XYZ file of C-alpha atoms in Angstrom:
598
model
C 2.976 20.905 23.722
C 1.889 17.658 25.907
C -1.080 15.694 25.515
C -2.303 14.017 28.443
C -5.443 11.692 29.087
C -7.553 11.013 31.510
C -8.782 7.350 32.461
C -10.534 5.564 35.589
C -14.196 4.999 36.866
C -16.814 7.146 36.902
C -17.682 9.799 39.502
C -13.943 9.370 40.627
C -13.440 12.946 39.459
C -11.177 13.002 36.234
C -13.190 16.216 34.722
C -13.166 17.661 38.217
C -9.106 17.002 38.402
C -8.665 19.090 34.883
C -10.534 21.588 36.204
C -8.670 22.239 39.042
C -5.219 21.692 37.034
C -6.561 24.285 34.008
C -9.437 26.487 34.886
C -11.677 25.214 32.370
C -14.237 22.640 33.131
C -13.614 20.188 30.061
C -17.472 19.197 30.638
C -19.181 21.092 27.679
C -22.498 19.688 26.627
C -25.345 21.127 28.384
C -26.531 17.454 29.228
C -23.070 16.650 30.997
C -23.646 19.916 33.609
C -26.823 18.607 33.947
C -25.673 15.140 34.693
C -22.842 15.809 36.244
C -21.454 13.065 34.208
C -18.891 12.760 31.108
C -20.624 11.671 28.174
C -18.392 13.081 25.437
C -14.292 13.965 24.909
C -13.675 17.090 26.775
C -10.599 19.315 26.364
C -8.692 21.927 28.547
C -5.471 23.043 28.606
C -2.946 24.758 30.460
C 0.582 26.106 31.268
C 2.338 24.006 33.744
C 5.422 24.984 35.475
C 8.914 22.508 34.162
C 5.915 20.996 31.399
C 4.990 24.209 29.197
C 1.454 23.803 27.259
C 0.110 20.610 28.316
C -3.656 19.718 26.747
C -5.592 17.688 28.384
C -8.411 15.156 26.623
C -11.095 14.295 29.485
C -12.965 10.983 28.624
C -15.878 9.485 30.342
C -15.850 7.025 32.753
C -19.207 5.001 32.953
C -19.698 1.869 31.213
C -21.701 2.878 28.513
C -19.440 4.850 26.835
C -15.826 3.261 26.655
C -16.162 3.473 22.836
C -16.214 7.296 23.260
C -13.918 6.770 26.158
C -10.996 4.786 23.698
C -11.713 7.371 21.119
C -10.192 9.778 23.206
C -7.538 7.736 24.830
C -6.477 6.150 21.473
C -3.749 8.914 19.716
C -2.818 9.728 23.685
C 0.926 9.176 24.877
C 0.257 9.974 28.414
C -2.614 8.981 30.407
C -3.639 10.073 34.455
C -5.403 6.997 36.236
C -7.583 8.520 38.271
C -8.785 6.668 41.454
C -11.433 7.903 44.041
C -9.579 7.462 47.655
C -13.476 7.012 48.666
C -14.572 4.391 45.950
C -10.825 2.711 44.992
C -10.549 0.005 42.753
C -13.297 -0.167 40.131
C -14.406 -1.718 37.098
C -13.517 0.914 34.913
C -10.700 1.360 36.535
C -9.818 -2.230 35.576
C -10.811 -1.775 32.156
C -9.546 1.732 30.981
C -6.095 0.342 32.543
C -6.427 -2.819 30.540
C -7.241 -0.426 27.575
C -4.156 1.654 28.429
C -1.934 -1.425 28.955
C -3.059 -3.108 25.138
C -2.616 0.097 23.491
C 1.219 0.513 24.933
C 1.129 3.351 27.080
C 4.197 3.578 29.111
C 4.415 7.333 30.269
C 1.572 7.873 32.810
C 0.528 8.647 36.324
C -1.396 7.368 39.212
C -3.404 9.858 40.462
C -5.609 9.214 44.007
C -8.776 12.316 43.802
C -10.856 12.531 46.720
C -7.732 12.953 49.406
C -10.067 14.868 51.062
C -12.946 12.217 51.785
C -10.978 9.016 52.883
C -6.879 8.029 53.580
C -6.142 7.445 49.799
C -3.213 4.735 51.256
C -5.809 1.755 50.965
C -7.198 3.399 47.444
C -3.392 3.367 46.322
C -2.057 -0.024 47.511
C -4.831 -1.769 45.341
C -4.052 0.512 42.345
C -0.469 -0.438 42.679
C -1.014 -3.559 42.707
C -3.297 -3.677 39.456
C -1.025 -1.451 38.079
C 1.955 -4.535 38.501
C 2.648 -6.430 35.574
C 1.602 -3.689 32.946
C 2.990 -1.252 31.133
C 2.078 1.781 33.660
C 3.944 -0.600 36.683
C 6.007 1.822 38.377
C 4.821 5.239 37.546
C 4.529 7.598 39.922
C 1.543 8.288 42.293
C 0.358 11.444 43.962
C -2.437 12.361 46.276
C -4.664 14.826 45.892
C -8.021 16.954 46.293
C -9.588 18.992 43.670
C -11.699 20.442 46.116
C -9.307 21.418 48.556
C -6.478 21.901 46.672
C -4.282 19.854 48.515
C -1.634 17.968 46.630
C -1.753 19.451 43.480
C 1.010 21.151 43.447
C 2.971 17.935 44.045
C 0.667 16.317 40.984
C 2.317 19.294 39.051
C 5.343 18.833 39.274
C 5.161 14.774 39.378
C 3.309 15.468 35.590
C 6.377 17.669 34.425
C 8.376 15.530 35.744
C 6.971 12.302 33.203
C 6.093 14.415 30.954
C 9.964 15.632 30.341
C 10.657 11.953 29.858
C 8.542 11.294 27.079
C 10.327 11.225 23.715
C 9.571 13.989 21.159
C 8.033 12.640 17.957
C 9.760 13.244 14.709
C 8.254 16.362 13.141
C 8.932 15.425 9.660
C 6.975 12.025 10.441
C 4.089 11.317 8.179
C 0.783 12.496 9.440
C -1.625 10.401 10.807
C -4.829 12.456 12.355
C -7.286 10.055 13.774
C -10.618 12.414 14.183
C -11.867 12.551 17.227
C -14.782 15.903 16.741
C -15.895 17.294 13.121
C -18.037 20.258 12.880
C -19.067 23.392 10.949
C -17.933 26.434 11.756
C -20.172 29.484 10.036
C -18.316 31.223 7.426
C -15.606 28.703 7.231
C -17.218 25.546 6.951
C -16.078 21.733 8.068
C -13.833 21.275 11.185
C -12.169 18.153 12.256
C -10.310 18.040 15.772
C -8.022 15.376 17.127
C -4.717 14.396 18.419
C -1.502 14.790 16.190
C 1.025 12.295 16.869
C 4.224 12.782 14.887
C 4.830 15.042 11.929
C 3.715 18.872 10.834
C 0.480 20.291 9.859
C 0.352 23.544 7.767
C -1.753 25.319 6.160
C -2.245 24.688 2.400
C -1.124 20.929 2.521
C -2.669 18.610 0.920
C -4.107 15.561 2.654
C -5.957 12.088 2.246
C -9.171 12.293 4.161
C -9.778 7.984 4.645
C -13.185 7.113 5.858
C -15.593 4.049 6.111
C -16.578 4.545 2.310
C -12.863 5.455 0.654
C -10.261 7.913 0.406
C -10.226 11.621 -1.273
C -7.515 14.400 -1.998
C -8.492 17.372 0.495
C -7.114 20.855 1.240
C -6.528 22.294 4.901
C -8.475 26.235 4.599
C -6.633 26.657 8.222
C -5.254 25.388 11.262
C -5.709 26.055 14.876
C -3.897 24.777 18.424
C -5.608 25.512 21.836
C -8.333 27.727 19.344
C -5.437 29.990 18.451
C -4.851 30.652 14.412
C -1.065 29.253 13.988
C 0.497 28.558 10.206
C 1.761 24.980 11.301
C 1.677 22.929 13.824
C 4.090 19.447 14.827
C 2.865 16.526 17.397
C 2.045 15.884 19.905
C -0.233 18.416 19.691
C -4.420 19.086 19.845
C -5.275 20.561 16.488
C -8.420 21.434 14.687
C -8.191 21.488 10.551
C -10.402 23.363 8.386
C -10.879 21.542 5.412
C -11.512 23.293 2.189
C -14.499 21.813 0.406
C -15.851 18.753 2.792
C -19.187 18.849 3.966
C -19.743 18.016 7.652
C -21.710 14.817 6.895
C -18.279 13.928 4.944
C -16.635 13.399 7.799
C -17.021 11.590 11.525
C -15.057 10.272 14.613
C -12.865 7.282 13.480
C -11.853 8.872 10.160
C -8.290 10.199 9.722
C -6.191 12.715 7.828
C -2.728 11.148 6.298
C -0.350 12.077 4.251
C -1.227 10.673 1.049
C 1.284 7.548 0.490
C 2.198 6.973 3.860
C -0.081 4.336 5.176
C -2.787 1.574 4.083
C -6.034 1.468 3.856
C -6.724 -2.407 4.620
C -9.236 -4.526 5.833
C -7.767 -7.473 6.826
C -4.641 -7.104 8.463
C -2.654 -9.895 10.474
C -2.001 -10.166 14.026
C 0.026 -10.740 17.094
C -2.116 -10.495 20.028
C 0.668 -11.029 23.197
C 0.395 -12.743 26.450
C -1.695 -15.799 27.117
C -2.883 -17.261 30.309
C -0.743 -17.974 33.629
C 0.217 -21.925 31.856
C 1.316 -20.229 28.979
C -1.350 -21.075 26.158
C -3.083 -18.628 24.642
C -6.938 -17.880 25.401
C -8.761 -17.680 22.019
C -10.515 -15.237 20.775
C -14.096 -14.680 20.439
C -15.427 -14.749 16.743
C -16.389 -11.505 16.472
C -15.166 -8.450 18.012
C -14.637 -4.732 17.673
C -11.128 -3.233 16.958
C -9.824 -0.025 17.914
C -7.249 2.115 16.432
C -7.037 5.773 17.037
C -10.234 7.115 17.372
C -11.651 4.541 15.079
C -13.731 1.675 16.192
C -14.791 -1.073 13.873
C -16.077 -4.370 14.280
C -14.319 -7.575 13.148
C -14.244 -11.610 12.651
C -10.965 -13.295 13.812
C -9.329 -15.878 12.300
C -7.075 -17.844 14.354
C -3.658 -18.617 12.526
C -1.726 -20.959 15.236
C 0.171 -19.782 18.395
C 4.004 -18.464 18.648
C 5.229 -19.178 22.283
C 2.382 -17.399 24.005
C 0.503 -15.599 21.656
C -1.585 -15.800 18.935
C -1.484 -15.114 15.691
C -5.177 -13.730 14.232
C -6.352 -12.608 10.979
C -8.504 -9.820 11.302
C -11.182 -9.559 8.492
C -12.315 -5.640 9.717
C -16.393 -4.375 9.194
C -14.572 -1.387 7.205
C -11.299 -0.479 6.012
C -8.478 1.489 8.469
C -5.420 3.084 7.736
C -3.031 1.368 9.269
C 1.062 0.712 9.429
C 3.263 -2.127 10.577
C 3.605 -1.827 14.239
C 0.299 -0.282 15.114
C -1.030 -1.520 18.146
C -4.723 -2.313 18.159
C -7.243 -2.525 21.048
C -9.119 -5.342 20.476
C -12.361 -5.809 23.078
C -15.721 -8.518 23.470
C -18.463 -6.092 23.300
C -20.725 -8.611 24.643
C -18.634 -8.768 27.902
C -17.635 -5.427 28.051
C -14.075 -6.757 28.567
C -11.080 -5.668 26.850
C -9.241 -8.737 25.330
C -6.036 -7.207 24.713
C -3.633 -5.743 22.119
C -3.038 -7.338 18.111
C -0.082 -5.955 16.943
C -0.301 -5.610 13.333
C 2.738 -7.664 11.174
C 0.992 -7.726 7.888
C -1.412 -4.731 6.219
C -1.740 -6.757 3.109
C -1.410 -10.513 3.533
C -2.291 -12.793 1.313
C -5.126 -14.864 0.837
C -6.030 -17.973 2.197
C -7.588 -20.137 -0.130
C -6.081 -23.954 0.665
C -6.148 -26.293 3.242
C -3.750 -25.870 5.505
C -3.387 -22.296 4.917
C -3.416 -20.660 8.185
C -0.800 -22.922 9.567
C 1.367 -22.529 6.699
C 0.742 -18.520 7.293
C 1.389 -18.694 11.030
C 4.986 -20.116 9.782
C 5.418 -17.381 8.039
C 4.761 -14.557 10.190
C 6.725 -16.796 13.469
C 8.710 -14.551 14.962
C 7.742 -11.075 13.751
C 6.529 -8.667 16.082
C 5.648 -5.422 14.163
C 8.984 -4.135 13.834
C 8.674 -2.642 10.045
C 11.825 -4.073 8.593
C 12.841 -3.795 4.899
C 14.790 -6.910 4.584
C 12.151 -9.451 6.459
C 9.396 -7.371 4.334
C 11.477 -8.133 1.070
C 11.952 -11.388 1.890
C 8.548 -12.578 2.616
C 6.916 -10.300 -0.556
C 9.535 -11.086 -2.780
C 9.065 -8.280 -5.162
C 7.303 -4.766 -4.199
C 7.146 -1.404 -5.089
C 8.889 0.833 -2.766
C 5.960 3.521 -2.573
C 3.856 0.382 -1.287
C 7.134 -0.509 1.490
C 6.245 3.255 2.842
C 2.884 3.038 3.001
C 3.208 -0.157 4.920
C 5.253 1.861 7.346
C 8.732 0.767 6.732
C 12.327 2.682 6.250
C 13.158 1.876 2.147
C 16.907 1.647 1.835
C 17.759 -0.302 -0.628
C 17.985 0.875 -4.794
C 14.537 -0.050 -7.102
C 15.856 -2.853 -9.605
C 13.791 -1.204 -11.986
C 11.679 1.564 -11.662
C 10.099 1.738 -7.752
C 10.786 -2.610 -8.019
C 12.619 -3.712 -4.893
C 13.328 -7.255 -4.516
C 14.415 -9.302 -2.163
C 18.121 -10.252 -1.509
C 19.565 -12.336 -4.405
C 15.881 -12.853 -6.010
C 16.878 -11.357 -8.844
C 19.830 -13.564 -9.363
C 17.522 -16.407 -9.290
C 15.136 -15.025 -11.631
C 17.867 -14.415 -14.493
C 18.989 -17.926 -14.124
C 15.263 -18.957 -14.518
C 14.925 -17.119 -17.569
C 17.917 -18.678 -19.379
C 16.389 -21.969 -18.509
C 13.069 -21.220 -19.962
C 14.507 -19.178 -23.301
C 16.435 -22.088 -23.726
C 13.333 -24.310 -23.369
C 11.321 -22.276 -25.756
C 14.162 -22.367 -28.518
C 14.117 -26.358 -27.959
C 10.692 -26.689 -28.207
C 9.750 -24.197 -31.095
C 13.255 -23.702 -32.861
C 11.533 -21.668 -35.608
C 10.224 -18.598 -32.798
C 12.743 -15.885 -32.961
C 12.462 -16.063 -28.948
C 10.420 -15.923 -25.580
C 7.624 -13.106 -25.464
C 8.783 -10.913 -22.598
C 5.402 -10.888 -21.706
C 5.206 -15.016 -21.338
C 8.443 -14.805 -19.679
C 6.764 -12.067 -16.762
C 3.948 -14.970 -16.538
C 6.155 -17.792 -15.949
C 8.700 -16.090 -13.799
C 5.463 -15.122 -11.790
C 6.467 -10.996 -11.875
C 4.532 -8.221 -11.465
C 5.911 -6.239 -14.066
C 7.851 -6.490 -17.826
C 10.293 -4.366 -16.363
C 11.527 -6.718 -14.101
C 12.087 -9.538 -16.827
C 14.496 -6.479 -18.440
C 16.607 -6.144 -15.072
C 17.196 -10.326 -14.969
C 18.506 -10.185 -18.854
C 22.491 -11.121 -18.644
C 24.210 -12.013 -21.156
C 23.768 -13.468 -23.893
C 20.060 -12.529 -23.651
C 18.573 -9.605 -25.103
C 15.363 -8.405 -26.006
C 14.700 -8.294 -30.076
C 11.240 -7.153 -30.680
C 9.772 -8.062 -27.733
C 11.089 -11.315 -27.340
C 14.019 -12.640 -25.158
C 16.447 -14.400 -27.118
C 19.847 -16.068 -26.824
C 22.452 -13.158 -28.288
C 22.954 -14.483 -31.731
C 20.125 -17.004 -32.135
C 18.107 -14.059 -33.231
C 19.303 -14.751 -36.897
C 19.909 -18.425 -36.290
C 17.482 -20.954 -38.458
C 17.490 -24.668 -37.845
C 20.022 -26.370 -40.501
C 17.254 -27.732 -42.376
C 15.566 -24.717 -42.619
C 18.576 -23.189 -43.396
C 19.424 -25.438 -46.887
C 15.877 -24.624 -47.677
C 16.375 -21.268 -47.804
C 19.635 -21.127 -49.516
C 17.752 -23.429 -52.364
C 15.512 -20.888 -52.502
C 17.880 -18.259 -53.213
C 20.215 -19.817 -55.661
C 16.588 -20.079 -57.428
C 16.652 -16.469 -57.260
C 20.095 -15.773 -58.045
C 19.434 -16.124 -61.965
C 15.903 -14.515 -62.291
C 15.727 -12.594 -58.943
C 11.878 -12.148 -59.432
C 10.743 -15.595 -60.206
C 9.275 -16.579 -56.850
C 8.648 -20.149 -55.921
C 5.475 -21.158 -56.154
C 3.736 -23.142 -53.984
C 4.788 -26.692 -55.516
C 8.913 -25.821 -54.871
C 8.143 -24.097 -51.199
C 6.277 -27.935 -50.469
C 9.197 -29.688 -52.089
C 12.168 -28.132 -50.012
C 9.217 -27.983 -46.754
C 9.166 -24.733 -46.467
C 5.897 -24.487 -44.710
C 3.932 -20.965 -43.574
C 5.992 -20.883 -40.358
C 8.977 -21.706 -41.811
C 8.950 -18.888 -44.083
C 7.879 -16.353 -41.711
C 11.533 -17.801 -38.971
C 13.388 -16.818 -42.487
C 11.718 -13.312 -42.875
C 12.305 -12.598 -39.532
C 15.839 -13.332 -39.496
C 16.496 -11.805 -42.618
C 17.113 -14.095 -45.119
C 14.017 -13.652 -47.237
C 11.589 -10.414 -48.097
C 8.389 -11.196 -47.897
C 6.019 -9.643 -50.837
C 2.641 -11.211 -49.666
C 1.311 -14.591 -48.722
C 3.173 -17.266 -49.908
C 5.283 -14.878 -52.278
C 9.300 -14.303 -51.140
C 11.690 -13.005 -52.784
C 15.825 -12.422 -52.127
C 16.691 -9.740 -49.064
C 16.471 -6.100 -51.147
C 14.274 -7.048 -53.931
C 12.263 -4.018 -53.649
C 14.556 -1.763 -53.864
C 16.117 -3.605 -57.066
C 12.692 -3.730 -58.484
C 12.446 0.313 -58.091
C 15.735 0.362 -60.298
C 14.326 -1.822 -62.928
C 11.369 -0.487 -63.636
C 13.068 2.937 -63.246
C 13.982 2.585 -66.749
C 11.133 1.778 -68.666
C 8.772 4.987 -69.955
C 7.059 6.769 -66.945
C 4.501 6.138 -65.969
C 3.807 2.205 -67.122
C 1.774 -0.673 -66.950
C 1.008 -3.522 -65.252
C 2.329 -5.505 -67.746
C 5.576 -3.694 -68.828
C 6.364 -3.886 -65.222
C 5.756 -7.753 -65.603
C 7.864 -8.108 -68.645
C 10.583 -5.939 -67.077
C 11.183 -7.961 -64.191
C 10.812 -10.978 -66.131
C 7.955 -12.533 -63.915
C 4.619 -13.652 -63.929
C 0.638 -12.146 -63.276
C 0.925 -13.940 -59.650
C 4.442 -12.093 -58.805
C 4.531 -9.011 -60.362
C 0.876 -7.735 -58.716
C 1.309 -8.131 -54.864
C 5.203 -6.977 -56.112
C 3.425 -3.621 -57.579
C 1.743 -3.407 -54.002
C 4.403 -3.147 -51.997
C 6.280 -0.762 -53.708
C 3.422 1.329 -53.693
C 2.791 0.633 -49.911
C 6.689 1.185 -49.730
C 6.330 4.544 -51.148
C 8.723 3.688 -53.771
C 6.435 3.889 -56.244
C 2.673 5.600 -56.718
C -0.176 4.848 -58.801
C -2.001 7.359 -61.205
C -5.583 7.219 -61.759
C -5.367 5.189 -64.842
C -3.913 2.324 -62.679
C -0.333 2.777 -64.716
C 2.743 3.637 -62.332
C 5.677 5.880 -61.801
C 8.700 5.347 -59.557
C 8.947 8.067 -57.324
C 12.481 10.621 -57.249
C 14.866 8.884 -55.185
C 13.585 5.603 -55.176
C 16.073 3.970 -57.878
């Protein structure tokens, strides 16, 4: 299937031109035949000889309703400028090709109605020459009377002729369904209609239904094409979803139905807007403005970034959020002087804020010489670190392998980052030599990462995590020299009564302060049996044997004598074996060591 638009002035007889190309007067609302004017999309479709199924989406012409008119023109590849051979070059004609021009349209044709009223050579020259210098320059031009009939079959065949030149979206694109009609449908409920780009519809698939006030998980009840039942359907085509469970006042024009992943939902997004005037500098742009994408209109404040040759560079700050990719091309128009201002490509769907002086220039340097092209490498570069699921959304091809879960990084980032974190373990060890290590989690925060997992994929030798702290390979165990003697005073101490602990006095004399003692616990050279109390490495397990061989169960104070301690020792000692299961007390407070525990 094609999907063709209409475009041009009103009362220069677009709706009249579908009907004589379909059969079906794309004029629906009761008000329009009693007009006789466009006021809302109409739709009609047809076979064409060389084209096959070609839909047509009829807009309205008059002033008033260019919002309605863009809606319709917005998801369109192909586009008809119509021009009255009796009224030639209008306003709107100006202004819907201006519209047509911003949003990219390159596969078109120049149709001259009214053959039959006036010579459409005058009506044609002037379109021609409007038509110079944009993206429709060139396309072909036909003649023609609805009313007579004359000429249409050469407009026929000039439409299958461009319309065979216009490239055949990927059908396993993601979807992107900007809503142009929603309505209820008795007995099946909510009905959204629009234009499908790229990709497949079926029924059954689950879809993200973004509008003004966020995003939900919906269901599609069933699909139609041209009001026909089908099980899929793949752009370009004109579909109509039923959506399982979404009331009608859910849902309006300017919404959109995605594949859920595949793009953002932003409100601020970053701009090119190309061109400029005839001496090359660009014209500003008004403070406030509307944007359109898709069917979607919303207004905006722009805020100019700096210039690159002979654009600008804008950030957008939008009224509500759109769902938007890398590359999309925005109409962006002055409703105050009903002029269209132009396109803003968008290079950035989630820039960062801009909080210092001298931001925006120091933005505009970053986003010089980007143009919308999503690219993984410049994207990497510029973010740094990102998750690849947030790279697809943004609308760019991921290539390259995750670092560490869905991590990417940029090109030899990562290298830098483990070099970083040497320096800084290093730092921490010279600073506190009695910490076993950096906290991975103070490492994330000075390395400035996103994630712990990331501080993991920078370790190279000889760092390793122990307990949740990067160290330096052996250091774990290492204490400082002084330290060190300290310690080994400590256990000669214990060599001949291995349950006489120090007491407070010796621990001051050989400095063996509350952090000190905890550095030796954690590297193993001490056990600690409660504050201030430390004993030899194993001592509860040689206490288990010892008292293993008085009477079971015993005291307190047998245990005391047995171990040949004191009141102050052998209590919190009696407490840990307890809490160490290798021993359990009976309700009389005496003790027994448990099987196994000797």
């Amino acid at each position: 299937m094609h999907v063709v638009a209409t475009a041009g002035h009103v009362d220069h007889g677009k709706s009249s031109l579908v009907r004589a190309l379909t059969g079906t007067d794309p004029d629906r609302l009761a008000e329009e035949k009693r007009r006789g004017l466009t006021i809302d999309l109409g739709f009609a479709w047809a076979q064409l000889p060389g084209a096959g199924t070609v839909a047509f989406v009829d807009v309205p012409g008059h002033a008033s309703f260019v919002p309605t008119t863009l809606a319709g023109v917005g998801p369109v590849p192909v586009a008809l400028l119509v021009v009255a051979a009796d009224g030639g070059w209008m306003p709107q004609s100006a202004e819907h090709l201006a519209a047509l021009d911003a949003l990219g349209v390159r596969h078109g044709l120049l149709v001259v109605t009214r053959a039959d009223l006036a010579d459409p050579a005058g009506a044609l020259a002037a379109a021609r020459e409007h038509l110079a210098g944009t993206t429709l320059a060139g396309v072909p031009a036909v003649a023609c009377s609805a009313v007579t009939g004359a000429g249409l079959p050469e407009l026929r065949s000039a439409l299958a002729g461009v319309l065979a030149a216009v490239p055949a979206p990927p059908a396993d694109a993601p979807v992107r369904l900007w809503v142009d009609r929603a309505f209820t449908v008795r007995g099946a409920g909510t009905v959204v209609t629009g234009t499908l780009g790229a990709g497949t519809l079926r029924g059954g698939d689950e879809l993200d239904l973004a509008t003004a006030s966020g995003v939900r998980r919906v269901r599609v009840r069933g699909l139609q094409s041209l009001e026909q039942d089908v099980a899929r359907a793949s752009g370009v085509a004109r579909v109509a979803v039923n959506l399982r469970g979404v009331e009608r006042g859910d849902v309006t024009r300017g919404d959109a139905l995605l594949t859920p992943g595949w793009s953002v939902r932003t409100g601020v997004v970053d701009v090119r807007c190309p061109g400029g005037r005839a001496d090359g500098e660009p014209e500003p742009l008004p403070a406030r403005i509307v944007v359109h994408a898709g069917s979607a209109a919303v207004p905006a404040r722009t805020r100019p970034l700096g210039t690159d040759g002979p654009d600008l560079l804008v950030r957008l700050q939008l009224a509500a959020p759109l769902p938007l990719v890398l590359g999309d091309r925005l109409l962006l128009r002055d409703p105050t002087r009903h002029l269209v201002l132009g396109a803003g490509v968008v290079l950035d769907v989630r820039p960062p804020a801009l909080r210092r002086r001298g931001a925006a220039a120091t933005r505009a340097a970053d986003l010089h010489g980007l143009h919308g092209e999503p690219d993984e490498t410049s994207e990497l570069r510029r973010r740094r670190v990102v998750r690849g699921a947030d790279l697809r959304a943004m609308g760019v091809d991921v290539r390259t392998t995750p670092v560490a879960g869905d991590w990417h990084v940029a090109p030899g980032l990562l290298e830098q980052v483990a070099q970083r974190l040497a320096a800084l373990v290093a730092e921490h060890a010279a600073a506190d030599p009695l910490q076993p290590g950096l906290p991975v989690e103070e490492a994330r925060r000075a390395l400035a990462l996103p994630d712990r997992a990331l501080v993991l994929a920078a370790l190279r030798p000889p760092l390793r995590v122990v307990d949740g702290r990067v160290v330096a390979g052996a250091a774990a165990g290492e204490l400082p020299p002084r330290v060190a003697r300290a310690v080994a005073a400590v256990l000669d101490d214990l060599a001949a009564r291995p349950f006489a602990a120090p007491d407070a006095e010796r621990l001051r004399e050989l400095g063996l302060g509350r952090s000190e003692l905890a550095a030796a616990v954690r590297a193993g050279r001490l056990e600690r049996v409660a504050e201030g109390v430390v004993l030899a490495p194993g001592a509860l397990r040689l206490a288990a044997r010892e008292l293993a061989g008085l009477p079971q169960p015993f005291t307190a104070s047998q245990a005391r004598g047995a171990l040949g301690t004191s009141r102050r020792v052998a209590l919190p000692l009696l407490q840990a074996l307890d809490a160490a299961r290798l021993t359990a007390r009976d309700p009389d407070d005496r003790r027994r060591v448990l099987a196994g525990a000797e």
